[in-house]
Every structure is written in structure tokens, then in C-alpha cells.
Amino acid sequence: MPERTDLVVIGAGPAGMAAAACAAQRDLRVLLIDEQPAAGGQIYRGLDYTDRVKLEVLGPDYPRGRELLDGLAQPGIRCLPESTVWQVTREREVFISRNGEADVVVADRIVLATGAMERAMPFPGWTRAGVMNAGAGQILLKGSALIPDDNAVLAGSGPLLYLLAWQYLQAGVKVGAILETTPRSNLIQAMVHLPGALRANAYLRKGIGLLRAIRRSRVPHFRGVTALRALGSAQVESVAFESGGNAHALPCSILLLHQGVVPNVQITRSLGLEHDWAPLPRCWHPRVSAWGETAIEGIYVAGDGGGIGGAEVAAQQGRLAALHAAQHLGAISVQECESQARPVRRHLAYHLAVRSFLDTLYSPAREYLCPSNETIICRCEEVTAGSVREYVRLGCLGPNQTKAFGRPGMGPCQGRLCGLTVSEVIAGARGVSPAEVGYYRVRPPIKPITLGELATLPLPDEQQLEAQDIG
Amino acid sequence: MPNGLSFNRLSERPGGTVTICFEGQPVTAQDGDTVAAALLAAGYAVTRTTPVHGVPRGPFCMMGVCFDCLLEIDGRANRQGCMVRVTEGLQVRRMAGARSASIGEADA
Ligand SMILES: Cc1cc2nc3c(=O)[nH]c(=O)nc-3n(C[C@H](O)[C@H](O)[C@H](O)COP(=O)(O)OP(=O)(O)OC[C@H]3O[C@@H](n4cnc5c(N)ncnc54)[C@H](O)[C@@H]3O)c2cc1C
Ligand code: FES
């Protein structure tokens, strides 16, 4: 018989850790699953041990994760690290792969807290070895204390790009250059949202502090960068671009890209849930209630997986989902749920106040949302933007039709990386919004599993099966 | 042959070193590294060639999203190098060209 539990939380980032702790404090039995070896999620990755990187390089936000981590030391919480969820069903079964074996857990309530991933930033040559996401650079730093050689170039836009540049400077890396692709007009458009952002001015102070430190470091900082290209043979050897009306080229063996993060929607999509197009951060959000509950009763979304809000927002959303789940399982009353949620909602509003400003300021340049014809947009099947435009000319209206023409989105990543770009390119070619074009249909399993793993799944109780046969 | 990618180790992780084998060559890794991190640290930028055009690729996202780090690990093909931890004596090979089947590639 499959194991049963009150609450399964998928993802042990700030949202999942806060949800698990809040639910366990209210006597729910919680199973917290994550594919990483330790809890922490993206921001607090590698919190389980301390080294020079943690103490001197990552900055003051990082140690804050300890409090969330400590909250997991409760008898009601069982942590399942290095375990990948490959399917969630509407009947609230959670299928897991762990150490080459498959397993299934049935839960009364589920919180999906699978976080964000970096938005793809396609341009000619971005598939060359040595070109990586900035987040990958940061993961190498947090997980393995690895820093790049002196000529590494950082390109793109957004707070995480500056944070990584700042962390590299703390680590003594001589960054080759920062190539800023943020359109100059963004700042003017963002100003209308400044009053809202000033309500959460800790974020603005932090951002300005990072930018000042970068300026003082005298790292070459090019603004309004267009026409990015990664050149080389097998690996990247140089990066070419235009800035201020001039053409430039810089040698580099490591080129790190970033243009914001977007929700990881693989599980919510595979459940067939509705998603709404958010025109400002240009991504899809699963549709949820004020508690984070989806249209499937008992399945919640918390954290960046529901829309990008950052670590504080993620934790508060995790708590809201846990309170609602606790109330439905009879652990707290409706009144207790409401009164305990009130301070959580206040914090949430505070930390969300800065979003419109940030989303407008770092809205990606059109060139990297909807790239040139020669650019490969589906890395797995090596499909260019030009091919997708050609499929549209031949009559394709949406991403699921283009699959049949040239296989974009049908490789091992299942369209995770190209999904948004393919929707943007089709929408651009048709002259409509991505909302009208839609997104890939995502089918389980959302991570590849082998037949050997499937064979290890516990079967339903034989006696029960027989009883059903007779009945 | 490492192909000249340059990452340096800022500090050592508690737990010491582990030796894995990449394409028959020993690679010293830190306990706790993922296979992809260990290869990048050893200077290997290219970890596979693509099935469609046979072009070289290396790890891109390091968080399980892009599948560009697919490797043959201990005889099993198509494993994500950025999601598998190093263990002593692990046998790792590049993946060249066509994939072999596992369940879960997207369908139309
Ligand atoms: C690469 C990267 C680096 C970032 N670094 C920073 C930073 O330094 N500072 C900052 O302020 N913000 C950072 N962010 C933003 C940060 O992700 C959010 O602010 C915050 O961590 C969101 O918390 P969360 O709980 O929603 O999700 P996350 O912290 O992303 O946690 C999600 C967790 O779910 C797990 N997971 C996902 N899918 C599955 C599955 N199928 N099975 C099992 N487990 C699964 C993941 O392993 C992960 O641990 C980063 C984002 C990314 C993508
Ligand atoms: S590097 Fe992207 S999945 Fe491993």
C-alpha cells in the first residue's frame, strides 16, 4: 500500500521550508521532498555546511536561511532529500524517484513549492560550451566554491546578475566585463512604480549598494548592449556586441547570462491547471486563490513557482498555504486560520510592494525575448527562431503545432528552457499576445524515468485488488 | 584532455577529495561536488555532442533544467551530470549523438 500523509511539500526552498514548519507546528504530519541533497532551495543552497564562501562572499542575506532550516527540526517533519518528483496526480498521489527506485505517497494536501528557473536568453552562439546561466555560476560558487578565471564576462539584466558580480568581487575575481542589456527606456517607465517601491525601500537600498560597489570596482560596465554574439569553435572564445553605437569584442572562456527568473510550471502544467499570462514579467502564472490553492482542491502553489516574489514572499506564501491546509484537516479553526494569516498577509504586502518597479525596470529587451532568425531557441532539438517563424507562415498557430513540424520542445528538457521563447516568437510572428498563442502541453513524467525504476513501484495491495475484482 | 575552461577552487569543502574517472582519465573532485561541477573544475567544458548536428555542448544551468549536461554515468546513459553527486571510482563518459530511450521526453 502506498504511504499516506497529511501534507506533502514539494521543494525545500524558503516557500517549502516555511510551509512544512508552519504545518508541523499545527500537528500535521509533513513529508518535505527535494531533489537537492539538503534543504535551502536556490537562494540558500548549500546551507548545510560552512566554508569561506559562505562567510565572506555570499553576503548578508545568505545566513538568514538558517532560521528556516532550523524550523525543520520538528518531530512532525520527515525530509526526503535527493528525491525527484516526476508526477503529481489530481488524486494527490506524488510519484518520486530516489536512488534509482520509484515510490508513491498519497497526501491529503500538497504544496507545490518548486520555485523558479532562469529565463532563457537566446542569441547567436549561446549554445557554445562555456556559455552558462549566471545562476549556474552561482550554484558552482555555493555548492563547490568554484570561481571563474579573470576574464569571465557577465551579460544580461536584473538583480541576480549584479548580485553574482558583487559576490565574485568579494571572492577576488577580476570580472572581465558586465554587459548590460536592460533597455534604457525601462528606467523612465519604472518611475511611475517608484512610490510603491519606496514602501519596501530595503530592497532599493540593497540594489543601489550592489551597483555602487560594482562601480567602485572599475569593472568595465557596458550599457544598452545589443547584438550579442558568443564566438568560438567548440567553446566560447570571445563575445561580440554593440554598445553606445560602437562594435566591441572581448575575449572570454566563460560567459554568464541572466535576464530574470520565471516560475517553474512543469508540475502545474502537467496537472492541466489554468495559467494566466502576466504581460509585465512576461511569463505564465498558475491560477490560485488568496491561499495559494489551485482549482484542484487540496493542491496549493507557494513561492516563485506561482509568480516571482523573492525569498521573503515565498516563505509567507508557504505559511498561508500551510494554515489553510491545517484548517481543512481540522487542526485549527476557521477563526484561528484567519487570525494567524493576518500578520502573514501584512508581511506579504510589504515584500510585494517593490515588484512592479523591479519587473518594469528589468523587463527584458525584445531582442532576447524574440531572437533573430539564425538563433537556436530549442537547445535540445536545435531549432532556430527562423524555423519557428517559417512554421507559423505554414499555418502553425501555437507551440503544440510547431512540435509536429520541427520538434521544438520535444527533447529531454521537455520545453522547460524554450517554452517561453517559442510562445513569444510565434506571438511575434502572428502579431498577437502570447496569451492567445498559449504554451506547450506538459505531460508526466516531468523528469525522465527508466523502466527499471518504474518496476520498483509498490503495487496496490493484492487482497484489495481481488476484493475489487469480486465486488 | 581538459580543454582549458578556467574555474578555480576558493576553498575546500569539509569531507576531502574523491577520484572519479572521465573518459578513462582520473579527475580529482571534492566530496559534495556534482559530476558536472567536478568536470568544470577539472577544465572539461565539453561534456557531450548533440544528437541532431553533433555539435559540442557543456553544462548550462547546473540546476536540472536544460539537460545539456547529459552524461553516461556508471554505464547508465542520459543522466544529468549536474544532479548526480561524485562518489569514489564513478565511471563517467561523454554522450555522443543519439540518445537512448527513457520515458519522459515530451511528446506532441
Ligand atoms: C539559480 C538561481 C539562483 C538564485 N539565487 C538567488 C540569490 O542568491 N538571492 C536571492 O535573493 N534570490 C535568488 N534566486 C531567486 C530565488 O529562487 C527565490 O527568491 C527563492 O529562492 C524562491 O523560493 P522558493 O521556495 O519559491 O523556490 P526555490 O528556492 O527555487 O526552491 C525550489 C526547490 O524545489 C526543488 N524542486 C523543484 N522541482 C522539483 C521536483 N520535481 N522534485 C523535487 N524537488 C524539486 C528544487 O530542488 C528547489 O530546492 C535565485 C534563483 C535561481 C533560479
Ligand atoms: S546543466 Fe542544465 S540540467 Fe544539468
XYZ file of C-alpha atoms and ligand atoms in Angstrom:
636
model
C 0.000 0.000 0.000
C 1.307 3.493 -0.762
C 2.319 5.562 2.246
C -0.244 8.191 3.345
C 0.496 11.519 4.983
C -1.328 14.747 5.862
C 0.798 17.095 3.793
C 3.400 16.613 1.089
C 5.547 19.668 0.326
C 7.481 19.512 -2.942
C 10.536 21.763 -2.898
C 12.569 22.737 0.171
C 13.316 26.369 -0.679
C 12.016 29.215 1.501
C 8.388 28.503 0.483
C 8.569 24.772 1.178
C 10.569 25.090 4.415
C 8.147 27.699 5.805
C 5.105 25.629 4.771
C 6.487 22.465 6.367
C 7.390 24.192 9.652
C 4.066 26.025 9.906
C 2.060 22.857 9.236
C 4.075 20.702 11.640
C 3.633 23.277 14.414
C -0.094 22.667 13.964
C 0.387 18.896 14.339
C 0.210 17.905 10.672
C 2.416 15.029 9.518
C 4.586 16.514 6.775
C 6.770 14.949 4.105
C 9.194 17.502 2.579
C 10.673 16.353 -0.742
C 13.530 17.937 -2.695
C 15.882 16.757 -5.396
C 18.836 18.534 -3.798
C 20.940 16.828 -1.090
C 19.943 19.437 1.517
C 17.092 21.876 2.140
C 17.606 25.539 1.199
C 16.332 25.959 -2.355
C 18.119 28.246 -4.776
C 18.857 31.200 -2.520
C 20.004 29.116 0.463
C 21.667 26.298 -1.449
C 24.464 24.598 0.479
C 23.463 25.996 3.896
C 24.202 22.639 5.486
C 27.906 23.377 5.820
C 30.017 26.480 6.329
C 33.134 27.500 4.438
C 34.912 30.684 3.406
C 32.423 31.265 0.574
C 29.504 31.244 2.973
C 31.162 33.577 5.446
C 32.916 36.103 3.243
C 31.473 36.003 -0.253
C 27.722 35.424 -0.448
C 26.629 38.461 1.548
C 24.300 39.181 4.484
C 21.101 37.604 3.046
C 22.509 34.121 2.873
C 22.849 33.260 6.595
C 19.180 34.252 7.083
C 18.219 30.900 5.654
C 19.406 29.231 8.868
C 16.225 30.197 10.695
C 14.067 28.464 8.077
C 16.367 25.447 8.134
C 16.194 25.223 11.943
C 12.383 25.283 11.692
C 12.556 21.855 10.050
C 13.841 20.179 13.224
C 10.382 19.073 14.413
C 9.082 15.564 15.017
C 6.211 16.044 12.514
C 8.507 16.670 9.537
C 10.183 13.963 7.508
C 12.672 15.263 4.921
C 13.286 13.308 1.736
C 16.377 14.780 0.052
C 17.808 13.694 -3.317
C 14.301 12.682 -4.352
C 12.786 13.872 -7.615
C 9.043 14.190 -8.056
C 8.142 13.068 -11.570
C 4.375 13.061 -11.359
C 1.593 14.517 -9.236
C -1.974 13.428 -9.891
C -5.330 15.113 -9.263
C -5.962 12.340 -6.704
C -2.989 13.780 -4.790
C -0.602 10.917 -5.412
C 3.029 12.019 -5.548
C 5.426 9.846 -7.536
C 9.064 10.041 -6.521
C 12.316 8.745 -7.884
C 15.083 8.210 -5.345
C 18.371 6.294 -5.658
C 17.167 4.662 -8.853
C 13.921 3.461 -7.272
C 10.396 4.789 -7.700
C 7.909 5.312 -4.889
C 4.485 6.851 -4.366
C 2.957 8.786 -1.465
C -0.685 9.779 -1.117
C -1.384 13.081 0.661
C -4.471 14.838 1.978
C -2.935 18.146 0.925
C 0.007 19.075 -1.322
C 2.042 22.278 -1.507
C 3.921 22.713 -4.784
C 6.952 24.873 -3.917
C 9.195 24.106 -6.867
C 10.481 27.655 -7.306
C 11.868 29.448 -10.299
C 14.320 28.919 -13.107
C 16.269 31.453 -15.123
C 14.593 32.842 -18.209
C 16.391 31.695 -21.346
C 18.424 34.424 -23.050
C 18.964 33.206 -26.604
C 21.305 34.887 -29.107
C 23.691 33.534 -31.740
C 26.284 31.308 -30.094
C 24.615 30.937 -26.674
C 24.738 27.163 -27.085
C 28.575 27.089 -27.120
C 30.274 25.286 -24.241
C 31.486 27.812 -21.670
C 28.343 29.939 -22.047
C 26.210 29.319 -18.972
C 23.470 30.878 -16.911
C 24.606 33.295 -14.222
C 22.664 31.101 -11.792
C 24.907 28.202 -12.824
C 27.918 30.338 -11.885
C 26.320 30.996 -8.524
C 25.461 27.327 -7.982
C 29.116 26.433 -8.647
C 30.094 29.053 -6.063
C 27.611 27.965 -3.370
C 27.929 24.237 -3.959
C 31.581 23.773 -4.873
C 33.339 27.073 -4.019
C 34.258 27.499 -7.701
C 35.063 30.918 -9.129
C 35.824 31.728 -12.759
C 39.065 32.947 -14.220
C 39.708 36.639 -14.541
C 38.218 37.259 -17.966
C 34.697 35.923 -17.289
C 32.003 38.162 -18.782
C 28.532 38.637 -17.265
C 25.769 39.647 -19.673
C 22.105 40.474 -19.336
C 19.902 42.252 -16.871
C 18.384 42.071 -13.401
C 19.264 41.973 -9.699
C 20.741 38.465 -9.736
C 23.307 39.498 -12.355
C 24.527 42.307 -10.079
C 24.419 40.036 -7.045
C 26.661 37.499 -8.773
C 29.033 40.253 -9.957
C 29.212 41.547 -6.379
C 29.796 38.055 -4.965
C 32.600 37.463 -7.479
C 34.179 40.760 -6.453
C 34.025 39.662 -2.793
C 35.753 36.447 -3.846
C 38.540 38.399 -5.530
C 37.554 37.531 -9.107
C 38.542 40.163 -11.657
C 35.357 40.144 -13.740
C 36.173 40.812 -17.413
C 33.124 42.983 -18.061
C 29.430 43.414 -17.340
C 27.312 43.750 -20.482
C 24.021 45.322 -19.518
C 21.168 44.559 -21.918
C 18.451 46.403 -19.948
C 16.768 48.812 -22.393
C 17.467 52.401 -21.366
C 13.793 53.324 -21.662
C 12.901 50.920 -18.823
C 14.000 53.335 -16.127
C 11.592 56.040 -17.235
C 8.715 53.571 -17.393
C 9.626 52.190 -13.970
C 9.499 55.602 -12.292
C 5.685 55.527 -12.010
C 6.094 52.498 -9.738
C 8.722 54.142 -7.556
C 6.312 55.343 -4.823
C 5.142 51.749 -4.300
C 8.716 50.514 -4.242
C 9.685 53.116 -1.658
C 7.345 51.380 0.782
C 9.800 48.459 0.734
C 12.912 50.553 0.439
C 15.200 47.936 1.989
C 15.201 46.308 -1.460
C 16.124 49.554 -3.201
C 18.908 50.269 -0.727
C 20.316 46.795 -1.263
C 20.222 47.156 -5.046
C 21.829 50.574 -5.010
C 24.528 49.264 -2.655
C 25.380 46.463 -5.094
C 25.531 48.854 -8.052
C 27.763 51.294 -6.159
C 30.184 48.537 -5.186
C 30.340 47.359 -8.781
C 31.007 50.899 -9.988
C 33.809 51.364 -7.416
C 35.420 48.121 -8.559
C 36.011 49.643 -12.026
C 34.855 46.507 -13.804
C 34.161 47.588 -17.413
C 30.387 48.086 -17.497
C 28.770 48.452 -20.936
C 25.161 49.686 -21.045
C 22.417 49.349 -23.641
C 24.159 46.293 -25.077
C 22.672 44.872 -28.285
C 23.688 42.381 -30.981
C 25.301 39.948 -28.521
C 27.159 37.010 -30.075
C 29.234 34.255 -28.484
C 32.065 33.374 -30.871
C 34.475 30.446 -30.926
C 34.693 26.896 -32.185
C 33.835 24.122 -29.713
C 33.885 26.573 -26.835
C 33.257 30.263 -26.465
C 36.443 32.252 -27.123
C 35.071 35.780 -27.321
C 31.894 37.808 -27.032
C 30.949 40.449 -29.616
C 28.341 43.174 -29.046
C 27.344 46.761 -29.714
C 27.091 49.493 -27.130
C 26.894 53.272 -27.476
C 26.940 52.996 -31.261
C 30.250 51.078 -31.323
C 31.050 47.444 -32.050
C 33.120 45.640 -29.389
C 34.682 42.212 -28.888
C 36.144 40.824 -25.668
C 37.997 37.530 -25.197
C 36.378 35.192 -22.662
C 36.232 31.484 -21.895
C 33.266 31.844 -19.542
C 30.201 33.907 -20.453
C 27.418 34.042 -17.856
C 23.882 35.064 -18.877
C 20.884 36.287 -16.942
C 17.626 38.054 -17.735
C 15.483 37.350 -14.724
C 13.794 34.290 -13.302
C 10.415 32.804 -14.219
C 8.149 30.278 -12.469
C 8.908 26.596 -12.961
C 5.463 25.462 -14.147
C 6.170 21.834 -15.082
C 4.006 20.290 -12.338
C 1.147 22.817 -12.503
C 1.079 22.469 -16.307
C 1.192 18.675 -16.151
C -1.861 18.787 -13.863
C -3.755 20.609 -16.608
C -4.316 23.692 -14.418
C -5.168 27.109 -15.871
C -2.273 29.543 -16.249
C -2.596 33.276 -16.862
C -0.199 35.314 -18.984
C 1.434 38.118 -16.995
C 2.331 40.798 -19.548
C 4.790 42.573 -17.272
C 7.275 39.940 -16.202
C 6.287 38.160 -19.464
C 5.624 34.699 -18.082
C 2.771 32.404 -17.041
C 1.319 32.160 -13.547
C -0.767 29.192 -12.388
C -4.192 30.462 -11.283
C -4.586 30.228 -7.482
C -6.750 31.570 -4.643
C -5.594 34.036 -1.990
C -4.382 30.988 -0.004
C -2.449 29.655 -2.965
C -4.952 26.859 -3.616
C -5.356 25.779 -7.240
C -8.581 24.678 -8.922
C -7.797 21.163 -7.667
C -8.929 21.087 -4.042
C -6.050 20.476 -1.658
C -3.248 21.292 -4.112
C -1.508 24.602 -3.427
C 1.267 26.601 -5.076
C 3.624 28.695 -2.918
C 6.731 30.703 -3.731
C 8.319 31.637 -7.026
C 6.575 28.733 -8.782
C 3.371 30.788 -8.618
C 4.950 34.091 -9.692
C 8.277 35.687 -8.871
C 8.269 37.412 -5.489
C 11.634 36.545 -3.936
C 12.540 34.576 -0.827
C 10.511 36.562 1.761
C 7.335 36.415 -0.312
C 7.922 32.715 -0.900
C 8.114 31.984 2.837
C 4.928 33.952 3.607
C 3.037 32.181 0.821
C 4.251 28.848 2.187
C 2.773 29.771 5.592
C -0.572 30.811 4.088
C -0.914 27.502 2.248
C 0.028 25.577 5.399
C -2.534 27.454 7.522
C -5.286 26.770 5.002
C -4.302 23.099 4.829
C -4.243 22.856 8.649
C -7.709 24.375 8.846
C -9.110 21.947 6.287
C -7.639 18.995 8.125
C -9.271 20.203 11.335
C -6.042 21.135 13.136
C -7.134 24.779 13.564
C -10.494 26.510 13.368
C -11.563 28.907 10.605
C -11.168 31.813 13.062
C -7.681 30.687 14.089
C -6.714 30.341 10.454
C -7.904 33.866 9.636
C -6.278 35.498 12.643
C -2.969 33.653 12.153
C -2.964 34.606 8.482
C -3.380 38.321 9.136
C 0.253 39.158 10.067
C 1.444 36.850 7.268
C -0.571 38.839 4.726
C 0.837 42.102 6.070
C 4.410 40.886 5.513
C 3.438 39.627 2.099
C 2.069 43.023 1.031
C 5.242 44.741 2.258
C 7.568 42.462 0.311
C 5.406 42.532 -2.824
C 5.390 46.339 -2.929
C 8.668 46.507 -4.851
C 7.702 44.042 -7.607
C 6.075 46.367 -10.201
C 9.104 48.645 -10.047
C 11.611 45.797 -10.427
C 9.588 43.993 -13.098
C 9.371 47.162 -15.200
C 12.965 48.222 -14.635
C 14.349 44.814 -15.629
C 11.837 43.895 -18.297
C 13.997 42.006 -20.848
C 14.979 43.596 -24.153
C 12.815 42.446 -27.069
C 15.915 41.177 -28.894
C 16.474 38.424 -26.308
C 12.793 37.552 -25.836
C 12.159 37.151 -29.515
C 15.569 36.493 -31.089
C 16.893 36.749 -34.650
C 16.147 34.023 -37.209
C 19.584 32.396 -37.006
C 19.396 31.927 -33.196
C 18.826 28.411 -31.845
C 15.916 28.663 -29.411
C 15.257 24.976 -28.646
C 18.663 23.775 -27.447
C 17.647 20.100 -27.283
C 16.358 19.711 -30.833
C 18.484 22.574 -32.231
C 15.567 24.513 -33.714
C 16.121 28.153 -34.715
C 13.752 31.094 -34.279
C 13.683 31.355 -38.088
C 12.364 27.791 -38.400
C 9.586 28.510 -35.911
C 8.654 31.649 -37.881
C 8.544 29.506 -41.001
C 6.153 27.036 -39.289
C 3.904 29.988 -38.462
C 3.964 31.043 -42.118
C 2.898 27.499 -42.975
C -0.112 27.847 -40.685
C 1.000 26.910 -37.148
C -0.948 28.865 -34.538
C 0.637 27.645 -31.306
C 3.552 25.797 -29.708
C 1.912 22.374 -29.751
C 1.503 22.568 -33.517
C 5.100 23.650 -34.127
C 6.198 20.489 -32.286
C 4.846 18.438 -35.147
C 6.846 20.446 -37.717
C 10.319 20.678 -36.238
C 10.251 19.071 -32.782
C 10.894 22.214 -30.692
C 10.119 21.336 -27.060
C 10.276 17.581 -27.663
C 13.789 16.917 -26.383
C 14.844 15.802 -22.910
C 14.202 19.193 -21.248
C 10.553 18.901 -22.296
C 10.399 22.539 -23.346
C 11.401 23.948 -19.938
C 14.043 26.178 -21.469
C 12.467 27.108 -24.817
C 8.783 27.234 -23.833
C 8.546 30.971 -23.217
C 10.729 31.848 -26.220
C 8.727 29.659 -28.613
C 5.463 31.255 -27.420
C 6.992 34.746 -27.830
C 8.333 34.007 -31.310
C 5.005 32.575 -32.522
C 3.125 35.501 -30.950
C 5.528 37.978 -32.574
C 5.154 36.353 -35.981
C 1.357 36.306 -35.691
C 1.180 39.813 -34.251
C -0.767 38.678 -31.169
C -0.053 38.286 -27.436
C 1.486 35.056 -26.060
C -1.769 34.791 -24.076
C -3.504 33.945 -27.348
C -0.762 31.601 -28.550
C -0.611 29.513 -25.376
C 2.101 27.220 -24.071
C 3.326 23.656 -24.517
C 1.125 20.881 -23.216
C 3.244 19.249 -20.491
C 2.717 15.564 -19.856
C 4.006 13.462 -16.985
C 6.522 12.117 -16.197
C 8.047 15.594 -15.855
C 11.511 14.079 -15.323
C 12.716 11.100 -17.350
C 12.480 7.788 -15.524
C 13.579 4.356 -16.635
C 11.504 1.209 -16.905
C 13.743 -0.276 -14.215
C 12.680 2.479 -11.808
C 9.008 2.006 -12.668
C 9.311 -1.685 -11.878
C 10.129 -0.817 -8.251
C 6.806 0.981 -7.636
C 4.779 -0.554 -4.822
C 1.683 -2.167 -6.288
C -1.726 -1.725 -4.682
C -2.442 -4.343 -2.050
C -3.224 -7.649 -3.803
C -6.062 -8.545 -1.479
C -7.642 -5.194 -2.155
C -7.364 -5.765 -5.898
C -9.015 -9.149 -5.542
C -11.775 -7.623 -3.447
C -12.356 -5.064 -6.182
C -12.457 -7.808 -8.808
C -15.074 -9.736 -6.848
C -17.038 -6.596 -5.994
C 42.298 16.221 -22.321
C 40.831 19.094 -20.356
C 40.026 21.838 -22.809
C 41.037 24.914 -20.961
C 37.966 26.103 -19.098
C 39.043 28.043 -16.079
C 37.323 27.660 -12.738
C 39.340 27.870 -9.537
C 38.525 26.487 -6.104
C 38.160 29.207 -3.471
C 38.102 26.829 -0.529
C 37.882 23.126 0.124
C 34.694 21.506 1.337
C 34.788 19.503 4.529
C 34.947 15.849 3.533
C 38.070 15.746 1.393
C 38.590 14.589 -2.153
C 37.104 11.867 -4.333
C 38.548 10.492 -7.563
C 36.229 9.811 -10.478
C 37.101 8.596 -13.956
C 36.149 10.670 -17.021
C 36.769 9.093 -20.427
C 39.364 6.855 -18.799
C 41.206 9.765 -17.138
C 41.258 10.279 -13.356
C 39.594 13.504 -12.169
C 40.015 14.707 -8.601
C 36.809 16.150 -7.187
C 35.657 17.491 -3.839
C 33.261 15.380 -1.842
C 29.855 17.036 -2.353
C 30.555 18.157 -5.942
C 28.122 17.183 -8.633
C 29.659 15.319 -11.565
C 29.152 18.398 -13.783
C 30.842 20.697 -11.245
C 33.765 18.281 -10.907
C 34.282 18.206 -14.675
C 34.093 22.006 -14.976
C 36.566 22.339 -12.096
C 38.935 19.982 -13.907
C 38.729 22.128 -17.041
C 36.398 19.997 -19.149
C 33.995 22.401 -20.846
C 32.578 19.977 -23.406
C 30.656 17.051 -21.936
C 28.617 15.826 -24.908
C 27.850 16.286 -28.589
C 24.275 16.881 -29.692
C 22.083 14.241 -31.359
C 20.902 16.493 -34.203
C 24.008 18.286 -35.512
C 26.762 16.639 -33.494
C 27.980 19.938 -32.039
C 29.801 20.134 -28.693
C 27.939 21.233 -25.563
C 28.644 21.645 -21.885
C 26.592 22.156 -18.712
C 24.435 25.283 -18.935
C 22.038 25.691 -15.969
C 23.540 23.435 -13.250
C 20.078 23.016 -11.707
C 18.413 20.245 -13.665
C 16.525 22.382 -16.192
C 18.409 22.297 -19.508
C 19.632 18.676 -19.847
C 22.766 19.910 -21.625
C 24.884 18.063 -19.030
C 23.663 14.595 -20.056
C 26.393 12.012 -19.412
C 26.858 8.283 -19.225
C 27.418 7.592 -15.544
C 28.352 4.103 -14.323
C 27.053 2.606 -17.551
C 23.701 4.395 -17.496
C 23.143 6.831 -20.359
C 21.330 10.189 -20.243
C 21.953 11.094 -16.625
C 22.027 14.744 -15.607
C 25.595 15.407 -14.506
C 24.527 18.454 -12.507
C 22.160 16.361 -10.365
C 24.435 13.391 -9.544
C 26.985 13.598 -6.717
C 30.506 12.256 -7.191
C 31.430 9.032 -5.446
C 34.793 7.287 -5.402
C 35.551 5.490 -8.649
C 32.475 6.748 -10.544
C 32.858 5.989 -14.282
C 31.766 8.906 -16.441
C 31.676 9.167 -20.231
C 30.658 11.789 -22.761
C 27.425 11.219 -24.641
C 27.869 11.335 -28.373
C 24.964 11.888 -30.722
C 21.734 9.910 -30.442
C 20.012 9.365 -27.137
C 18.767 6.038 -25.975
C 15.213 5.818 -24.811
C 13.981 6.668 -21.388
C 10.409 7.516 -20.542
C 9.592 11.152 -20.214
C 10.725 13.022 -23.267
C 7.935 15.322 -24.284
C 5.541 14.133 -26.925
C 3.386 16.044 -29.334
C 19.713 29.731 -9.973
C 19.019 30.696 -9.068
C 19.741 31.380 -8.088
C 19.118 32.279 -7.245
N 19.863 32.929 -6.301
C 19.280 33.853 -5.510
C 20.036 34.586 -4.539
O 21.226 34.379 -4.398
N 19.412 35.529 -3.811
C 18.067 35.769 -3.950
O 17.533 36.642 -3.262
N 17.326 35.071 -4.823
C 17.891 34.139 -5.607
N 17.147 33.453 -6.538
C 15.705 33.673 -6.546
C 15.167 32.645 -5.564
O 14.928 31.449 -6.263
C 13.903 32.980 -4.875
O 13.938 34.254 -4.315
C 13.560 31.990 -3.746
O 14.554 31.049 -3.529
C 12.283 31.316 -4.114
O 11.984 30.360 -3.155
P 11.074 29.127 -3.470
O 10.921 28.411 -2.193
O 9.861 29.572 -4.187
O 11.869 28.237 -4.530
P 13.372 27.655 -4.589
O 14.238 28.269 -3.591
O 13.755 27.722 -6.004
O 13.176 26.124 -4.180
C 12.538 25.187 -5.011
C 13.036 23.815 -4.652
O 12.237 22.856 -5.311
C 13.030 21.779 -5.701
N 12.354 21.113 -6.810
C 11.934 21.665 -7.980
N 11.341 20.733 -8.753
C 11.399 19.568 -8.061
C 10.946 18.230 -8.338
N 10.301 17.910 -9.471
N 11.194 17.266 -7.393
C 11.834 17.563 -6.238
N 12.257 18.812 -5.932
C 12.042 19.800 -6.826
C 14.352 22.399 -6.070
O 15.411 21.478 -5.940
C 14.465 23.552 -5.072
O 15.248 23.216 -3.955
C 17.747 32.523 -7.392
C 17.005 31.843 -8.377
C 17.624 30.930 -9.203
C 16.812 30.218 -10.251
S 23.360 21.670 -16.569
Fe 21.262 22.035 -17.045
S 20.361 20.139 -16.496
Fe 22.386 19.894 -15.850
